[in-house]
mmCIF file of C-alpha atoms in Angstrom:
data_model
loop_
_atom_site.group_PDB
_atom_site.id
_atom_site.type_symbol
_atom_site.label_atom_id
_atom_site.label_comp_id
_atom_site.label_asym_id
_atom_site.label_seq_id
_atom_site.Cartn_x
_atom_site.Cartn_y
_atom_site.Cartn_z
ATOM 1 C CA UNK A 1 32.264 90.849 26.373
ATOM 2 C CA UNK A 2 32.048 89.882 22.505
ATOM 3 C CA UNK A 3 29.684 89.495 20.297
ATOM 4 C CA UNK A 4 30.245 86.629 17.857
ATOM 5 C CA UNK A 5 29.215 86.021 14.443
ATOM 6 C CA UNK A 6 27.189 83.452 13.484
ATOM 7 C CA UNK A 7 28.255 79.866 14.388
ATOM 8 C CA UNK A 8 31.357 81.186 16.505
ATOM 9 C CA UNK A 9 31.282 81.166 20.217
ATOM 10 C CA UNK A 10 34.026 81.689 22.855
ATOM 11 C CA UNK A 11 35.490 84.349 25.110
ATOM 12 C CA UNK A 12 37.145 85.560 22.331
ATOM 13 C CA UNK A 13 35.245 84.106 19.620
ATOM 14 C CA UNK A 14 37.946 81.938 18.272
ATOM 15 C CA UNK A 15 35.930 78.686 18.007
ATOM 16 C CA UNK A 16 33.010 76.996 16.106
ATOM 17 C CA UNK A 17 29.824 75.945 17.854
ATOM 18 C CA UNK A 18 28.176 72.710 18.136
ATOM 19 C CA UNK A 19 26.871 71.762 14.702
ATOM 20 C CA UNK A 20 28.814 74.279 12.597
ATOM 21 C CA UNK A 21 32.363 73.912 11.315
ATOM 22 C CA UNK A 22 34.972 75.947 9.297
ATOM 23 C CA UNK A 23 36.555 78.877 11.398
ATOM 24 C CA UNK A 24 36.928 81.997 9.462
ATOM 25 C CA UNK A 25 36.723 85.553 9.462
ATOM 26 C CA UNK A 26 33.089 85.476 8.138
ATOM 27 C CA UNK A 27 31.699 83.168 10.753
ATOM 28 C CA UNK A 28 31.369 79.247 10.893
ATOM 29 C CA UNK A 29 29.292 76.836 8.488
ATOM 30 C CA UNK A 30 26.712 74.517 9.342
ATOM 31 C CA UNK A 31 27.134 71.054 9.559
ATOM 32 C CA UNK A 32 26.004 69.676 6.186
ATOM 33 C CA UNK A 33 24.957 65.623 7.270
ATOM 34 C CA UNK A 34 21.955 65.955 5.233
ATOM 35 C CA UNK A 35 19.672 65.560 8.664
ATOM 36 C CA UNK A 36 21.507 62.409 9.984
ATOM 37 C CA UNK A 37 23.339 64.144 12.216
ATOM 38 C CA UNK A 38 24.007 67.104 14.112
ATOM 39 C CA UNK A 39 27.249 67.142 14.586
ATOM 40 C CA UNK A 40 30.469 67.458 12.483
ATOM 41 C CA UNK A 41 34.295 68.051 13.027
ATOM 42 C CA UNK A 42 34.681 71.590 13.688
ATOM 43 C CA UNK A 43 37.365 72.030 11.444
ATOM 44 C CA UNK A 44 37.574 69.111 8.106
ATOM 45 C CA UNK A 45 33.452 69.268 8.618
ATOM 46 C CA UNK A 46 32.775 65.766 8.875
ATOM 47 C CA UNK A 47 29.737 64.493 10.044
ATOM 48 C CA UNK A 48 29.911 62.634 13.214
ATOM 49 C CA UNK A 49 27.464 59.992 14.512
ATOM 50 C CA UNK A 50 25.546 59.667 11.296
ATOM 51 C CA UNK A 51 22.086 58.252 12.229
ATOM 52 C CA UNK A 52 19.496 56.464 9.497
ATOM 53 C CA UNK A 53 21.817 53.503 9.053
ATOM 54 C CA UNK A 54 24.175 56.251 7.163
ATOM 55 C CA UNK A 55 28.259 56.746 6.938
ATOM 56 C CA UNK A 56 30.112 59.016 5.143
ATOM 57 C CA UNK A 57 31.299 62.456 5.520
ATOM 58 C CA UNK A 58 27.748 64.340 4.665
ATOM 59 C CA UNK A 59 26.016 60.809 6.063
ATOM 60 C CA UNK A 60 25.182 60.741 2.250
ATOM 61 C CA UNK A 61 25.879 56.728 1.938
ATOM 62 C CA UNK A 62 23.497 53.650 3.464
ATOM 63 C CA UNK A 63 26.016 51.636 5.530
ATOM 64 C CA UNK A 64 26.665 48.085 4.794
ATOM 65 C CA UNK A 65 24.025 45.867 4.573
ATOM 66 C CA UNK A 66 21.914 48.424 3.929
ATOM 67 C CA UNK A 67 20.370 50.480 0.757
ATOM 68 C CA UNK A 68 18.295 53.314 -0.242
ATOM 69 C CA UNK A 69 15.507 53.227 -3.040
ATOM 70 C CA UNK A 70 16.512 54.724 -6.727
ATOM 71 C CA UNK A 71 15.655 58.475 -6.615
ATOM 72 C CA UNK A 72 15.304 58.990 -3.129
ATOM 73 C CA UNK A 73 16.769 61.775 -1.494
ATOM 74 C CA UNK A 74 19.562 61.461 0.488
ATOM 75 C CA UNK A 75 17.514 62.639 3.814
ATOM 76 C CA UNK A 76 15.970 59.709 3.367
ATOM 77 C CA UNK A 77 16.661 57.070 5.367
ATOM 78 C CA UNK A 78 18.686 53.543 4.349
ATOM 79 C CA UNK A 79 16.579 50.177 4.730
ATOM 80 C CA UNK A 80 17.964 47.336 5.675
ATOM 81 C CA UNK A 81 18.907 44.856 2.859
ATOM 82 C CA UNK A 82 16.609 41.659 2.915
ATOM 83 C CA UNK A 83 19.159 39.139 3.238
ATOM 84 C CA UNK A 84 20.456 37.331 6.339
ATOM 85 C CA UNK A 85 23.664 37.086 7.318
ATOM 86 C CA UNK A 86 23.143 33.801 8.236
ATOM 87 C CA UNK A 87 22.283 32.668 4.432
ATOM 88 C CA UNK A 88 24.640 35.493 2.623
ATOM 89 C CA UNK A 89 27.074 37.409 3.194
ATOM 90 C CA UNK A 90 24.528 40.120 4.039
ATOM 91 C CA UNK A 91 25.059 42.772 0.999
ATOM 92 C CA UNK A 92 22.893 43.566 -1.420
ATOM 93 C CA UNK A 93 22.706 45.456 -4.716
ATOM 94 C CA UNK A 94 19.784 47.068 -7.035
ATOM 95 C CA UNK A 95 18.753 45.319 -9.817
ATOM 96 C CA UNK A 96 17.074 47.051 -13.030
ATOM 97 C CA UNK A 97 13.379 47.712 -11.474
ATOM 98 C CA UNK A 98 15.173 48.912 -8.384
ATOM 99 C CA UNK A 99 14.636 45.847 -6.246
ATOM 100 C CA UNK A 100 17.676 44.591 -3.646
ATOM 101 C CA UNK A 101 18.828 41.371 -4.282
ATOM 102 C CA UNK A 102 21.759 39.523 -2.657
ATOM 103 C CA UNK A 103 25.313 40.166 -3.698
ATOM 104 C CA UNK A 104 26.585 36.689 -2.599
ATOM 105 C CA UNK A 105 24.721 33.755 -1.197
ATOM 106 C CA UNK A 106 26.091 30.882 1.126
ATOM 107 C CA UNK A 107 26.591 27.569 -0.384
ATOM 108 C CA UNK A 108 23.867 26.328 0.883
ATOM 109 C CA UNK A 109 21.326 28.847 0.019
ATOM 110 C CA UNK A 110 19.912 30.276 -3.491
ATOM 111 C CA UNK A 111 17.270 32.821 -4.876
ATOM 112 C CA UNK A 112 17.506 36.145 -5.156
ATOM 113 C CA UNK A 113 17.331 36.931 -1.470
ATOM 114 C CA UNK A 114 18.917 33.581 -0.568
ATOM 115 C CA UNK A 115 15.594 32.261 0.924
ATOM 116 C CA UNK A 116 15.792 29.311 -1.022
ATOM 117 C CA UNK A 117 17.847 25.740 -0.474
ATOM 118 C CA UNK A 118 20.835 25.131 -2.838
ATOM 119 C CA UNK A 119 20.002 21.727 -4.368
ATOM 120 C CA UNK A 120 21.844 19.035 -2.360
ATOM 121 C CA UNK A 121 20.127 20.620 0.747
ATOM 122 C CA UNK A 122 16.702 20.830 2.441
ATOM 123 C CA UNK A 123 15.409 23.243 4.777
ATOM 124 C CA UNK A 124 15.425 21.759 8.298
ATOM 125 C CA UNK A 125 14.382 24.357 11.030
ATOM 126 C CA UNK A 126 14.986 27.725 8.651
ATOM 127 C CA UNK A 127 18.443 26.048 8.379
ATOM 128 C CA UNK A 128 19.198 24.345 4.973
ATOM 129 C CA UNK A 129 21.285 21.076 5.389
ATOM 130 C CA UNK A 130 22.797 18.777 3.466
ATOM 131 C CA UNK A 131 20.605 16.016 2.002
ATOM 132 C CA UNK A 132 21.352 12.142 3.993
ATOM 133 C CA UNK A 133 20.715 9.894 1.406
ATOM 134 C CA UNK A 134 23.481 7.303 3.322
ATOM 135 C CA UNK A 135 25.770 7.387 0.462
ATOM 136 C CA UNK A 136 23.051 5.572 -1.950
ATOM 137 C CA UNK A 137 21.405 8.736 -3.488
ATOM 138 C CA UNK A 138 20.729 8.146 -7.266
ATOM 139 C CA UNK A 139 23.798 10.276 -9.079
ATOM 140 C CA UNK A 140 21.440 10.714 -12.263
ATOM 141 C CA UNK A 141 19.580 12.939 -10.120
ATOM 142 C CA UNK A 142 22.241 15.372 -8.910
ATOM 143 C CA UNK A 143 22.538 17.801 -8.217
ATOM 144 C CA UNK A 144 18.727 17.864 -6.473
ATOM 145 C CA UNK A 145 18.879 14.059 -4.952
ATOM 146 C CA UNK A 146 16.526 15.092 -2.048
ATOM 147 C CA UNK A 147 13.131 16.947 -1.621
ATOM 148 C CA UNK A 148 14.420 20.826 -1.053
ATOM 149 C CA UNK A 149 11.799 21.166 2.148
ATOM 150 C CA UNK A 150 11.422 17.482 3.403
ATOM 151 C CA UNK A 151 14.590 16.212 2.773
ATOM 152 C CA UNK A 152 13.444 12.859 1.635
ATOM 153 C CA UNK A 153 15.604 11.194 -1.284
ATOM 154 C CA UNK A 154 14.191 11.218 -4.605
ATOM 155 C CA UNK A 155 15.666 7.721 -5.729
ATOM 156 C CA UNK A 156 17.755 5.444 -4.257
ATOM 157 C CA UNK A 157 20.768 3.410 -5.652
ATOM 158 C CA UNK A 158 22.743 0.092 -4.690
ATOM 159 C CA UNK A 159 18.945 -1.946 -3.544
ATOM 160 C CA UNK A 160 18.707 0.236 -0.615
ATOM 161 C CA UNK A 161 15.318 2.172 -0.068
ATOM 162 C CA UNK A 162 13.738 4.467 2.578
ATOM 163 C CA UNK A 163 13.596 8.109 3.490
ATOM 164 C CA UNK A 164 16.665 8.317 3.317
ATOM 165 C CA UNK A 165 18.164 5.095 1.070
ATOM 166 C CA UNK A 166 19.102 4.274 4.957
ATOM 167 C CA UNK A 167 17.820 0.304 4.783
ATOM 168 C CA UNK A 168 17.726 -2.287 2.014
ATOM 169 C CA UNK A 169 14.860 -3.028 -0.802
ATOM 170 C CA UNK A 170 12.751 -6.240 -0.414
ATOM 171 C CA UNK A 171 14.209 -8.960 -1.819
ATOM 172 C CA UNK A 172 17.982 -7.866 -0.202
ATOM 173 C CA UNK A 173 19.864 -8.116 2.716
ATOM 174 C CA UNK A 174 23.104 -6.274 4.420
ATOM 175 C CA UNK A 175 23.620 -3.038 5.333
ATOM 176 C CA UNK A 176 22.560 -0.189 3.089
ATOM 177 C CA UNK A 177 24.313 2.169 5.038
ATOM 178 C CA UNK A 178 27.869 0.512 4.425
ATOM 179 C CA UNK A 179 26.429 -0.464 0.240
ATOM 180 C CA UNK A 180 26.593 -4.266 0.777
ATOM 181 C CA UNK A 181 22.704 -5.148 0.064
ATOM 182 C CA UNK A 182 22.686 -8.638 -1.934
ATOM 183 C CA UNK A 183 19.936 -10.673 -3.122
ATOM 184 C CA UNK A 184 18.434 -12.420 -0.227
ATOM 185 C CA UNK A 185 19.394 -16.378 -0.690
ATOM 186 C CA UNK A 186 17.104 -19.147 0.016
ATOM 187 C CA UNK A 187 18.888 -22.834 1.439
ATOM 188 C CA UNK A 188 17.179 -25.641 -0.004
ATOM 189 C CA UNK A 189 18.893 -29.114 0.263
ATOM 190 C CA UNK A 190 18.311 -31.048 -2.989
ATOM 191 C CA UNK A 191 18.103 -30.050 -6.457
ATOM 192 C CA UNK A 192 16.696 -33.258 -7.979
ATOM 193 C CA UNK A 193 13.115 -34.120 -8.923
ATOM 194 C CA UNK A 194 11.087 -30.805 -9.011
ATOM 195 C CA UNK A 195 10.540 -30.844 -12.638
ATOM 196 C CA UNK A 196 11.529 -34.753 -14.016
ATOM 197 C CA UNK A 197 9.313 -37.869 -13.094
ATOM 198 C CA UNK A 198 11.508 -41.439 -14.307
ATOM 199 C CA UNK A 199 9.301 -43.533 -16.364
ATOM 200 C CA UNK A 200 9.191 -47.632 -16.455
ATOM 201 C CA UNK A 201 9.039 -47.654 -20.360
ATOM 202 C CA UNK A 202 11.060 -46.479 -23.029
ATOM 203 C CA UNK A 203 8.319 -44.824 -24.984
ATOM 204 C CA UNK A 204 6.911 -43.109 -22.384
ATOM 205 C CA UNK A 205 10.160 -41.322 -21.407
ATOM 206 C CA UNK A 206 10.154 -40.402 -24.658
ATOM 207 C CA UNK A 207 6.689 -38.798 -24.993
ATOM 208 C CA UNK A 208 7.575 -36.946 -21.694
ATOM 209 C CA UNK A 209 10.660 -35.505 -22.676
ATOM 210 C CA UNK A 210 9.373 -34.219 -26.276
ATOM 211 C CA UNK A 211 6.638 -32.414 -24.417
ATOM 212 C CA UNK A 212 8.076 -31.259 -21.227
ATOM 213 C CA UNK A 213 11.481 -29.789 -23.099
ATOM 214 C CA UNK A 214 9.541 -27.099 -24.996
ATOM 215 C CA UNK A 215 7.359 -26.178 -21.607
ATOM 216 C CA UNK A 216 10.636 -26.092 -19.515
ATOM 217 C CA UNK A 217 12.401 -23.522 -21.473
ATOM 218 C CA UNK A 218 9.442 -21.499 -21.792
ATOM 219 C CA UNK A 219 9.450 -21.508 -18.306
ATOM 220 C CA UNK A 220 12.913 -20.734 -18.412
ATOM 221 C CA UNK A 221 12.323 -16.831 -17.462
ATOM 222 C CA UNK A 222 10.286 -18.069 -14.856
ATOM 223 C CA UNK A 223 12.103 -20.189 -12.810
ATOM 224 C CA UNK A 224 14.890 -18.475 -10.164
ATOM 225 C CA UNK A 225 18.912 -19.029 -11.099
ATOM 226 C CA UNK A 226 20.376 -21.429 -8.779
ATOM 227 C CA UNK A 227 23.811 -21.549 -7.916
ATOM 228 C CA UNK A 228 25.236 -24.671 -6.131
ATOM 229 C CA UNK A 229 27.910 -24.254 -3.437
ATOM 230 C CA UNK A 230 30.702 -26.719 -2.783
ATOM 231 C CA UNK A 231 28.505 -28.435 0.421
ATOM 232 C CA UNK A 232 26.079 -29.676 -2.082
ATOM 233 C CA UNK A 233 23.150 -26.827 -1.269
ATOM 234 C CA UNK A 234 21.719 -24.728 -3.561
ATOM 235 C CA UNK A 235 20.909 -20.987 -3.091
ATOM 236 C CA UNK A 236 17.631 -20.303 -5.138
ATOM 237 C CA UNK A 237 16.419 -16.318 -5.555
ATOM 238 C CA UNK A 238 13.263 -15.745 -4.297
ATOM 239 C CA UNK A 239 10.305 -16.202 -7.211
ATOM 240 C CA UNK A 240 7.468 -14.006 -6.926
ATOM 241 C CA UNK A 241 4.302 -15.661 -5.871
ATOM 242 C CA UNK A 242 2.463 -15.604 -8.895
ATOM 243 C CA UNK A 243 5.422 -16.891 -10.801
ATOM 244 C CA UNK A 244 5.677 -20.338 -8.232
ATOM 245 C CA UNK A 245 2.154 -20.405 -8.691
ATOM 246 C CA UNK A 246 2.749 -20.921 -12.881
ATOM 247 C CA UNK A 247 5.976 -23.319 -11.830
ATOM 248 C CA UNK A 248 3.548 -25.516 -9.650
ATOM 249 C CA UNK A 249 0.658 -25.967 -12.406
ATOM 250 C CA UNK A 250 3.470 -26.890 -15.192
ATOM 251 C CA UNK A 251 5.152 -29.499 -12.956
ATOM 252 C CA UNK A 252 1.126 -30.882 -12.318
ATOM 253 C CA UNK A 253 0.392 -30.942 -16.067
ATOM 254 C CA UNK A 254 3.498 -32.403 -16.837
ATOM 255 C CA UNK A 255 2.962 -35.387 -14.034
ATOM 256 C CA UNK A 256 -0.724 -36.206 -15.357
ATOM 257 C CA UNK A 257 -0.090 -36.257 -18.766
ATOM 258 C CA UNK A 258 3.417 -38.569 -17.808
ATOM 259 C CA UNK A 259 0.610 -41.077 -15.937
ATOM 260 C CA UNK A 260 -1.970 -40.826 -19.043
ATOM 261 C CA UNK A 261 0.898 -42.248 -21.331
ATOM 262 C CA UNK A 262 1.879 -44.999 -18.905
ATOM 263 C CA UNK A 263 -1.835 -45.964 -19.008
ATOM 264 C CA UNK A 264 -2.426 -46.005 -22.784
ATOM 265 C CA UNK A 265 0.959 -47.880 -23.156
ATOM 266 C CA UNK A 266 -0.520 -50.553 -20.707
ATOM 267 C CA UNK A 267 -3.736 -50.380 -22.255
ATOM 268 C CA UNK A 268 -1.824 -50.674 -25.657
ATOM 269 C CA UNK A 269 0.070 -53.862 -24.866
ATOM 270 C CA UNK A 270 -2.518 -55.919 -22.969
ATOM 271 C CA UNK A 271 -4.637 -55.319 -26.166
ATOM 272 C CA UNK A 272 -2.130 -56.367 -28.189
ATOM 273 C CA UNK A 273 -1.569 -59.690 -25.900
ATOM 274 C CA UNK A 274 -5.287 -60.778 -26.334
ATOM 275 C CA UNK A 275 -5.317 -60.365 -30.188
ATOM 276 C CA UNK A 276 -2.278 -62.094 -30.258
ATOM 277 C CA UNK A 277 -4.166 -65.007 -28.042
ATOM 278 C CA UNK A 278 -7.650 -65.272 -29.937
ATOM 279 C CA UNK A 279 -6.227 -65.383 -33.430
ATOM 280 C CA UNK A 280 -7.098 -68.223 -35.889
ATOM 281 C CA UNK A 281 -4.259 -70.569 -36.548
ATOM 282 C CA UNK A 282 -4.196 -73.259 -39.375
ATOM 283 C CA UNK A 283 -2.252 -76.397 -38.357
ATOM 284 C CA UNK A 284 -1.038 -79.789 -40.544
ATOM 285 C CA UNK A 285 -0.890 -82.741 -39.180
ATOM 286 C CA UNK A 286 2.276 -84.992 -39.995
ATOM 287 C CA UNK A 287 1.647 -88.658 -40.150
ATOM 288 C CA UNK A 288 4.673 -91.233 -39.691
ATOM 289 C CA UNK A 289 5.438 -92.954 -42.970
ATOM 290 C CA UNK A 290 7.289 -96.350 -43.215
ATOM 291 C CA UNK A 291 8.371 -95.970 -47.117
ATOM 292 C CA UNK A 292 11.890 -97.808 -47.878
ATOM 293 C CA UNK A 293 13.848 -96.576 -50.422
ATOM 294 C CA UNK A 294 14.486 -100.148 -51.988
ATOM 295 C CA UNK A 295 10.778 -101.363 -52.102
ATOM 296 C CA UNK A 296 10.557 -97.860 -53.832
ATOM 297 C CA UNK A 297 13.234 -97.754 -56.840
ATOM 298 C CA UNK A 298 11.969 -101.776 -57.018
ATOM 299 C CA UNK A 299 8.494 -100.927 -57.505
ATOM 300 C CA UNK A 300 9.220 -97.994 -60.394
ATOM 301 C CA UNK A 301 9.186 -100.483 -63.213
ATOM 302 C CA UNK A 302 5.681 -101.981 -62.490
ATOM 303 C CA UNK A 303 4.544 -98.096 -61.717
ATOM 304 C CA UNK A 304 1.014 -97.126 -63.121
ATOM 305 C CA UNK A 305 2.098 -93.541 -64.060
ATOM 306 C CA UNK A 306 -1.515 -92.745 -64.709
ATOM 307 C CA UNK A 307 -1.792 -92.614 -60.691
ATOM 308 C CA UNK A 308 1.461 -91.049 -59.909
ATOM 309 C CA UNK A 309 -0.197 -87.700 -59.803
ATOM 310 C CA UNK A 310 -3.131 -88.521 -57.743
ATOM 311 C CA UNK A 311 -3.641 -88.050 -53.961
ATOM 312 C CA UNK A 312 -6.263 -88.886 -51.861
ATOM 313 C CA UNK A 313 -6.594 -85.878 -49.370
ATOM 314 C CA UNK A 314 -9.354 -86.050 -46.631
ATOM 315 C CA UNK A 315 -10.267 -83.249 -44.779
ATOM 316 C CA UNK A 316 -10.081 -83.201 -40.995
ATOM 317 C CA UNK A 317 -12.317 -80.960 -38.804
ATOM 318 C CA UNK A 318 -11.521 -77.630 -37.970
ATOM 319 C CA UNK A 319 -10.155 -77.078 -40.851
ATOM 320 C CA UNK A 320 -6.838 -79.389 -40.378
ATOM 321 C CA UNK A 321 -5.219 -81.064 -43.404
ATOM 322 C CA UNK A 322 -3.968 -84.238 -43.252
ATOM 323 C CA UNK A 323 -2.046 -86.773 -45.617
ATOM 324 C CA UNK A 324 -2.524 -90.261 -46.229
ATOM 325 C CA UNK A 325 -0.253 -93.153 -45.747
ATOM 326 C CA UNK A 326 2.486 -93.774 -48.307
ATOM 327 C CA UNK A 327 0.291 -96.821 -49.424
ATOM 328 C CA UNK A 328 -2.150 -94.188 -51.444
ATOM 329 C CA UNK A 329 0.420 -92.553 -53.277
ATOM 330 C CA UNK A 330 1.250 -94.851 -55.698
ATOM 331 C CA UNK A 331 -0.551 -97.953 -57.404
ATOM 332 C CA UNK A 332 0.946 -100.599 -58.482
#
């Protein structure tokens, strides 16, 4: 029987043992595997079944997905990189200080270890998703339009509102989800006499429209646009309440002050109808005279001028004037 040399073994001592490797006169080498394993090819040396999450031909490399700290000897063994495979593709790298950090996260994912959302996505379940804003999320806002970790939208476009811009903003109707929210309409079926009150005088309508023109377009901003349709009704936007409340006490004012003017302008004229009554008026009183024209021009010759000029006037009560007969005129 032989005796082999160290690491050699066989009836004729023509092979390596277990754990060494490299036939040759002098014996066989140990495995070198730098403790991961203890095994290697008995002839290229190779390590075989490399344990510590190792690979290589000494077992001197981590595997994939896995590293080993800065300085650490290569008995150590590798740790496993901190990032899923679910949010990365699982690799990682050493930065400066020696810490792992991803090599490559999924879209979805950020942050150094791919723990965090990407923006555009929230974390529902561990699982980041993309945000559901319905299509109305606020573009100004991109690329974050939702809340990273509660997925609610951050502003909504197109007068939709909600967690998720999924229903329209008061004051609109439609769909949000399909971007047709308009203006809700009010149907009201006449457009005549809100705001104008017909007077029965001239002057009146004219004191009303010098003083309701200038409150009507101050109200202007106030009131809601109308828009009549071809079946004579009018679609009216809605006014905030405090705003009809304003419209209500103009269209008041404006009706009292109209009825104070009809009143002074009836006052005016029946004052004016009993001064017009109880003035004095002077009156003269127009005898009938029987002169002829022939005893006249007959008489001129025999004529005391001296009494041509003289007139006898009598006064007649309450202050009437009279004049006398054609017989007092003249003497003859």
């Amino acid at each position: 029987m032989c005796f082999c040399k160290m690491g050699v073994h066989g009836d004729k001592c023509d092979d390596c043992h277990p754990g060494f490797s490299h036939f040759s006169s002098t014996g066989c080498k140990p495995c070198q595997c730098n403790n991961h394993s203890s095994y290697c090819h008995p002839q290229s040396g190779f390590c075989v079944n490399c344990q510590g999450n190792t690979e290589g031909a000494a077992c001197e490399s981590c595997r994939f997905n896995f590293y080993r700290r800065p300085g650490s000897p290569l008995t150590d063994t590798c740790l496993p990189c901190p990032c899923s495979s679910v949010t990365s593709t699982g690799s990682c790298k050493l930065d400066l200080n020696g810490q792992p950090y991803c090599v490559q996260c999924k879209p979805e994912y950020q942050g150094p270890n791919c723990e965090q959302c990407s923006d555009g996505f929230y974390n529902a379940d561990s699982i980041c998703v993309p945000c559901n804003c319905s299509g109305n999320g606020d573009p100004r806002l991109s690329p974050r339009i939702c809340h990273p970790d509660t997925g609610l939208c951050l502003g909504c476009i197109n007068n939709s509102t909600g967690p998720q811009c999924e229903r329209c903003a008061e004051g609109f109707s439609g769909d949000a989800l399909i971007h047709n929210c308009t203006p809700t309409v009010i149907h009201t079926s006449t457009t005549d006499g809100l705001l104008s009150t017909e007077m029965s005088t001239s002057a009146t309508a004219r004191f009303t429209t010098s003083f309701s023109t200038p409150l009507l377009s101050s109200l202007a901003s106030l009131t809601p646009n109308t828009t009549t349709s071809s079946g004579g009704s009018t679609t009216v936007s809605p006014v905030p309440w405090n705003q009809f409340n304003i419209i209500v006490l103009a269209v008041i004012i404006i009706v009292v002050i109209a009825l104070l003017a009809v009143v002074a302008g009836v006052y005016t004229y029946r004052e004016y109808q009993n001064r017009k009554l109880n003035a004095p008026f002077w009156t003269i009183e127009l005898k009938e005279d029987n002169i002829s024209f022939n005893s006249y021009h007959d008489s001129i010759p025999n004529a005391d001028i001296s009494g041509l000029l003289e007139d006898d006037m009598s006064d007649m009560g309450n202050g009437q004037l009279a004049l006398t007969g054609p017989g007092g005129l003249y003497r003859v």
